[in-house]
């Protein structure tokens, strides 16, 4: 099984149609050896200061600078977000998943959104990248015929993460 993760439901629907994943399930499409799921933009975010240390909940000069030893991510506290993340997590950890295709928006933010979700879901499957800027049937087919290794986008992810931490 190949798992595709898009950045929004409408993109998942378009991709699923083209690759033959016609069965609608709760939070994803399935068929033709594919599962196609989605985020709603950001499902994960950087942890807040109080997630690292309770005394960091309030700004106090005695605790500055507040710099964790490493920055963590968390699922956004929203019922719909948590439900969709759980669906993605279950799909990602399914032993039948042979590879994951990051179908997030082409760009730094799209890379960051999808990678945070995959990290939080503990993806172990090989990662590929669909890089398209159009959702026409032709563009989607061409993109799937020219998938890239996820490793080719590590620097883009690192730049997105650095920007998020800097913000």
mmCIF file of C-alpha atoms in Angstrom:
data_model
loop_
_atom_site.group_PDB
_atom_site.id
_atom_site.type_symbol
_atom_site.label_atom_id
_atom_site.label_comp_id
_atom_site.label_asym_id
_atom_site.label_seq_id
_atom_site.Cartn_x
_atom_site.Cartn_y
_atom_site.Cartn_z
ATOM 1 C CA UNK A 1 0.000 0.000 0.000
ATOM 2 C CA UNK A 2 1.197 3.510 -0.834
ATOM 3 C CA UNK A 3 0.013 6.304 1.462
ATOM 4 C CA UNK A 4 -0.344 9.816 0.044
ATOM 5 C CA UNK A 5 -0.773 12.799 2.361
ATOM 6 C CA UNK A 6 -2.066 16.065 0.954
ATOM 7 C CA UNK A 7 -2.440 19.453 2.576
ATOM 8 C CA UNK A 8 -6.204 19.743 2.193
ATOM 9 C CA UNK A 9 -9.233 17.534 1.502
ATOM 10 C CA UNK A 10 -9.928 19.016 -1.944
ATOM 11 C CA UNK A 11 -6.403 18.141 -3.123
ATOM 12 C CA UNK A 12 -6.780 14.618 -1.736
ATOM 13 C CA UNK A 13 -9.995 14.222 -3.721
ATOM 14 C CA UNK A 14 -8.336 15.390 -6.957
ATOM 15 C CA UNK A 15 -5.308 13.127 -6.501
ATOM 16 C CA UNK A 16 -7.413 10.133 -5.436
ATOM 17 C CA UNK A 17 -9.530 10.473 -8.572
ATOM 18 C CA UNK A 18 -6.477 10.465 -10.841
ATOM 19 C CA UNK A 19 -4.682 7.519 -9.169
ATOM 20 C CA UNK A 20 -7.810 5.390 -8.809
ATOM 21 C CA UNK A 21 -8.430 5.582 -5.057
ATOM 22 C CA UNK A 22 -12.212 5.797 -5.423
ATOM 23 C CA UNK A 23 -13.433 4.305 -2.110
ATOM 24 C CA UNK A 24 -14.300 7.078 0.361
ATOM 25 C CA UNK A 25 -13.410 6.147 3.940
ATOM 26 C CA UNK A 26 -13.432 8.156 7.174
ATOM 27 C CA UNK A 27 -10.625 10.671 6.624
ATOM 28 C CA UNK A 28 -9.115 9.144 3.479
ATOM 29 C CA UNK A 29 -9.698 7.571 0.091
ATOM 30 C CA UNK A 30 -8.559 4.064 -0.845
ATOM 31 C CA UNK A 31 -8.138 1.992 -3.986
ATOM 32 C CA UNK A 32 -5.731 0.779 -6.642
ATOM 33 C CA UNK A 33 -3.011 0.159 -4.003
ATOM 34 C CA UNK A 34 -3.227 3.705 -2.599
ATOM 35 C CA UNK A 35 -4.602 5.453 0.430
ATOM 36 C CA UNK A 36 -4.945 9.233 0.117
ATOM 37 C CA UNK A 37 -5.436 11.300 3.265
ATOM 38 C CA UNK A 38 -5.072 14.958 4.149
ATOM 39 C CA UNK A 39 -4.244 17.563 6.730
ATOM 40 C CA UNK A 40 -6.096 20.889 6.988
ATOM 41 C CA UNK A 41 -2.951 22.944 6.716
ATOM 42 C CA UNK A 42 -1.263 22.817 10.105
ATOM 43 C CA UNK A 43 -2.224 19.822 12.272
ATOM 44 C CA UNK A 44 0.979 20.150 14.290
ATOM 45 C CA UNK A 45 2.766 23.132 15.749
ATOM 46 C CA UNK A 46 5.815 23.832 17.858
ATOM 47 C CA UNK A 47 5.349 23.164 21.541
ATOM 48 C CA UNK A 48 4.583 26.176 23.737
ATOM 49 C CA UNK A 49 6.996 27.259 26.510
ATOM 50 C CA UNK A 50 4.817 25.663 29.248
ATOM 51 C CA UNK A 51 5.004 22.324 27.384
ATOM 52 C CA UNK A 52 8.704 22.236 28.266
ATOM 53 C CA UNK A 53 8.597 23.553 31.832
ATOM 54 C CA UNK A 54 5.606 24.633 33.977
ATOM 55 C CA UNK A 55 7.466 27.715 35.211
ATOM 56 C CA UNK A 56 7.705 28.940 31.604
ATOM 57 C CA UNK A 57 3.913 29.424 31.421
ATOM 58 C CA UNK A 58 4.247 33.027 32.575
ATOM 59 C CA UNK A 59 6.922 35.400 31.412
ATOM 60 C CA UNK A 60 9.338 35.994 34.270
ATOM 61 C CA UNK A 61 12.751 37.626 33.941
ATOM 62 C CA UNK A 62 14.135 35.006 36.325
ATOM 63 C CA UNK A 63 13.528 32.266 33.718
ATOM 64 C CA UNK A 64 14.926 34.061 30.679
ATOM 65 C CA UNK A 65 16.169 32.983 28.266
ATOM 66 C CA UNK A 66 13.590 30.239 27.733
ATOM 67 C CA UNK A 67 15.365 27.986 25.269
ATOM 68 C CA UNK A 68 14.577 24.269 25.328
ATOM 69 C CA UNK A 69 17.391 21.799 24.705
ATOM 70 C CA UNK A 70 15.497 20.742 21.567
ATOM 71 C CA UNK A 71 12.283 22.002 20.007
ATOM 72 C CA UNK A 72 9.316 19.649 19.954
ATOM 73 C CA UNK A 73 6.064 19.508 18.063
ATOM 74 C CA UNK A 74 2.529 18.763 19.203
ATOM 75 C CA UNK A 75 -0.875 18.197 17.659
ATOM 76 C CA UNK A 76 -3.024 21.329 17.744
ATOM 77 C CA UNK A 77 -5.658 21.189 20.489
ATOM 78 C CA UNK A 78 -8.804 20.969 18.352
ATOM 79 C CA UNK A 79 -11.210 18.012 18.166
ATOM 80 C CA UNK A 80 -11.316 17.909 14.341
ATOM 81 C CA UNK A 81 -7.551 18.221 14.063
ATOM 82 C CA UNK A 82 -7.003 15.482 16.651
ATOM 83 C CA UNK A 83 -9.433 13.162 14.860
ATOM 84 C CA UNK A 84 -7.729 13.632 11.480
ATOM 85 C CA UNK A 85 -4.267 13.279 13.019
ATOM 86 C CA UNK A 86 -5.329 9.961 14.608
ATOM 87 C CA UNK A 87 -6.527 8.747 11.198
ATOM 88 C CA UNK A 88 -3.194 9.713 9.640
ATOM 89 C CA UNK A 89 -1.254 8.147 12.515
ATOM 90 C CA UNK A 90 -3.172 4.863 12.111
ATOM 91 C CA UNK A 91 -2.552 4.853 8.363
ATOM 92 C CA UNK A 92 1.162 5.682 8.751
ATOM 93 C CA UNK A 93 1.778 2.959 11.309
ATOM 94 C CA UNK A 94 -0.110 0.281 9.342
ATOM 95 C CA UNK A 95 2.357 -2.476 8.465
ATOM 96 C CA UNK A 96 0.880 -2.672 4.936
ATOM 97 C CA UNK A 97 2.231 0.821 4.101
ATOM 98 C CA UNK A 98 5.302 0.371 1.910
ATOM 99 C CA UNK A 99 5.942 4.041 1.218
ATOM 100 C CA UNK A 100 4.560 7.469 1.999
ATOM 101 C CA UNK A 101 4.240 10.204 -0.590
ATOM 102 C CA UNK A 102 4.298 13.768 0.701
ATOM 103 C CA UNK A 103 1.762 15.524 -1.524
ATOM 104 C CA UNK A 104 1.908 18.797 0.395
ATOM 105 C CA UNK A 105 1.972 22.140 -1.340
ATOM 106 C CA UNK A 106 5.160 22.803 -3.285
ATOM 107 C CA UNK A 107 7.225 25.107 -1.077
ATOM 108 C CA UNK A 108 8.803 25.548 2.333
ATOM 109 C CA UNK A 109 5.552 25.756 4.320
ATOM 110 C CA UNK A 110 4.024 22.754 2.554
ATOM 111 C CA UNK A 111 7.129 20.711 3.311
ATOM 112 C CA UNK A 112 7.094 21.771 6.965
ATOM 113 C CA UNK A 113 3.390 21.011 7.510
ATOM 114 C CA UNK A 114 3.635 17.481 6.140
ATOM 115 C CA UNK A 115 6.960 16.613 7.746
ATOM 116 C CA UNK A 116 5.785 17.656 11.208
ATOM 117 C CA UNK A 117 2.726 15.417 10.844
ATOM 118 C CA UNK A 118 4.855 12.502 9.640
ATOM 119 C CA UNK A 119 7.357 12.997 12.469
ATOM 120 C CA UNK A 120 4.632 13.171 15.102
ATOM 121 C CA UNK A 121 2.911 10.101 13.599
ATOM 122 C CA UNK A 122 6.257 8.250 13.749
ATOM 123 C CA UNK A 123 6.454 7.406 10.060
ATOM 124 C CA UNK A 124 9.021 4.683 9.368
ATOM 125 C CA UNK A 125 8.153 4.017 5.709
ATOM 126 C CA UNK A 126 10.348 5.403 2.914
ATOM 127 C CA UNK A 127 9.308 8.936 1.952
ATOM 128 C CA UNK A 128 8.832 10.268 -1.555
ATOM 129 C CA UNK A 129 7.781 13.741 -2.685
ATOM 130 C CA UNK A 130 5.154 14.754 -5.205
ATOM 131 C CA UNK A 131 6.143 18.207 -6.431
ATOM 132 C CA UNK A 132 3.433 19.776 -8.569
ATOM 133 C CA UNK A 133 2.028 23.265 -8.915
ATOM 134 C CA UNK A 134 -1.165 22.371 -10.771
ATOM 135 C CA UNK A 135 -3.965 19.932 -10.006
ATOM 136 C CA UNK A 136 -4.859 19.073 -13.569
ATOM 137 C CA UNK A 137 -5.042 15.369 -14.330
ATOM 138 C CA UNK A 138 -2.026 15.738 -16.612
ATOM 139 C CA UNK A 139 0.065 17.488 -13.940
ATOM 140 C CA UNK A 140 -0.831 14.903 -11.284
ATOM 141 C CA UNK A 141 0.034 11.993 -13.600
ATOM 142 C CA UNK A 142 3.323 13.627 -14.584
ATOM 143 C CA UNK A 143 4.132 14.283 -10.919
ATOM 144 C CA UNK A 144 3.502 10.656 -9.962
ATOM 145 C CA UNK A 145 5.708 9.563 -12.860
ATOM 146 C CA UNK A 146 8.493 11.813 -11.528
ATOM 147 C CA UNK A 147 8.364 11.315 -7.757
ATOM 148 C CA UNK A 148 11.456 12.493 -5.894
ATOM 149 C CA UNK A 149 13.107 11.013 -2.824
ATOM 150 C CA UNK A 150 12.001 12.764 0.358
ATOM 151 C CA UNK A 151 15.669 13.189 1.305
ATOM 152 C CA UNK A 152 16.060 15.670 -1.566
ATOM 153 C CA UNK A 153 13.864 18.080 0.425
ATOM 154 C CA UNK A 154 15.623 17.866 3.812
ATOM 155 C CA UNK A 155 17.102 21.348 3.422
ATOM 156 C CA UNK A 156 13.708 22.804 2.544
ATOM 157 C CA UNK A 157 12.253 21.191 5.665
ATOM 158 C CA UNK A 158 15.174 22.453 7.784
ATOM 159 C CA UNK A 159 14.642 25.987 6.451
ATOM 160 C CA UNK A 160 10.930 25.825 7.272
ATOM 161 C CA UNK A 161 11.631 24.537 10.741
ATOM 162 C CA UNK A 162 14.269 27.232 11.369
ATOM 163 C CA UNK A 163 11.813 29.906 10.279
ATOM 164 C CA UNK A 164 9.118 28.498 12.588
ATOM 165 C CA UNK A 165 11.524 28.404 15.538
ATOM 166 C CA UNK A 166 12.715 31.936 14.746
ATOM 167 C CA UNK A 167 9.136 33.197 14.669
#
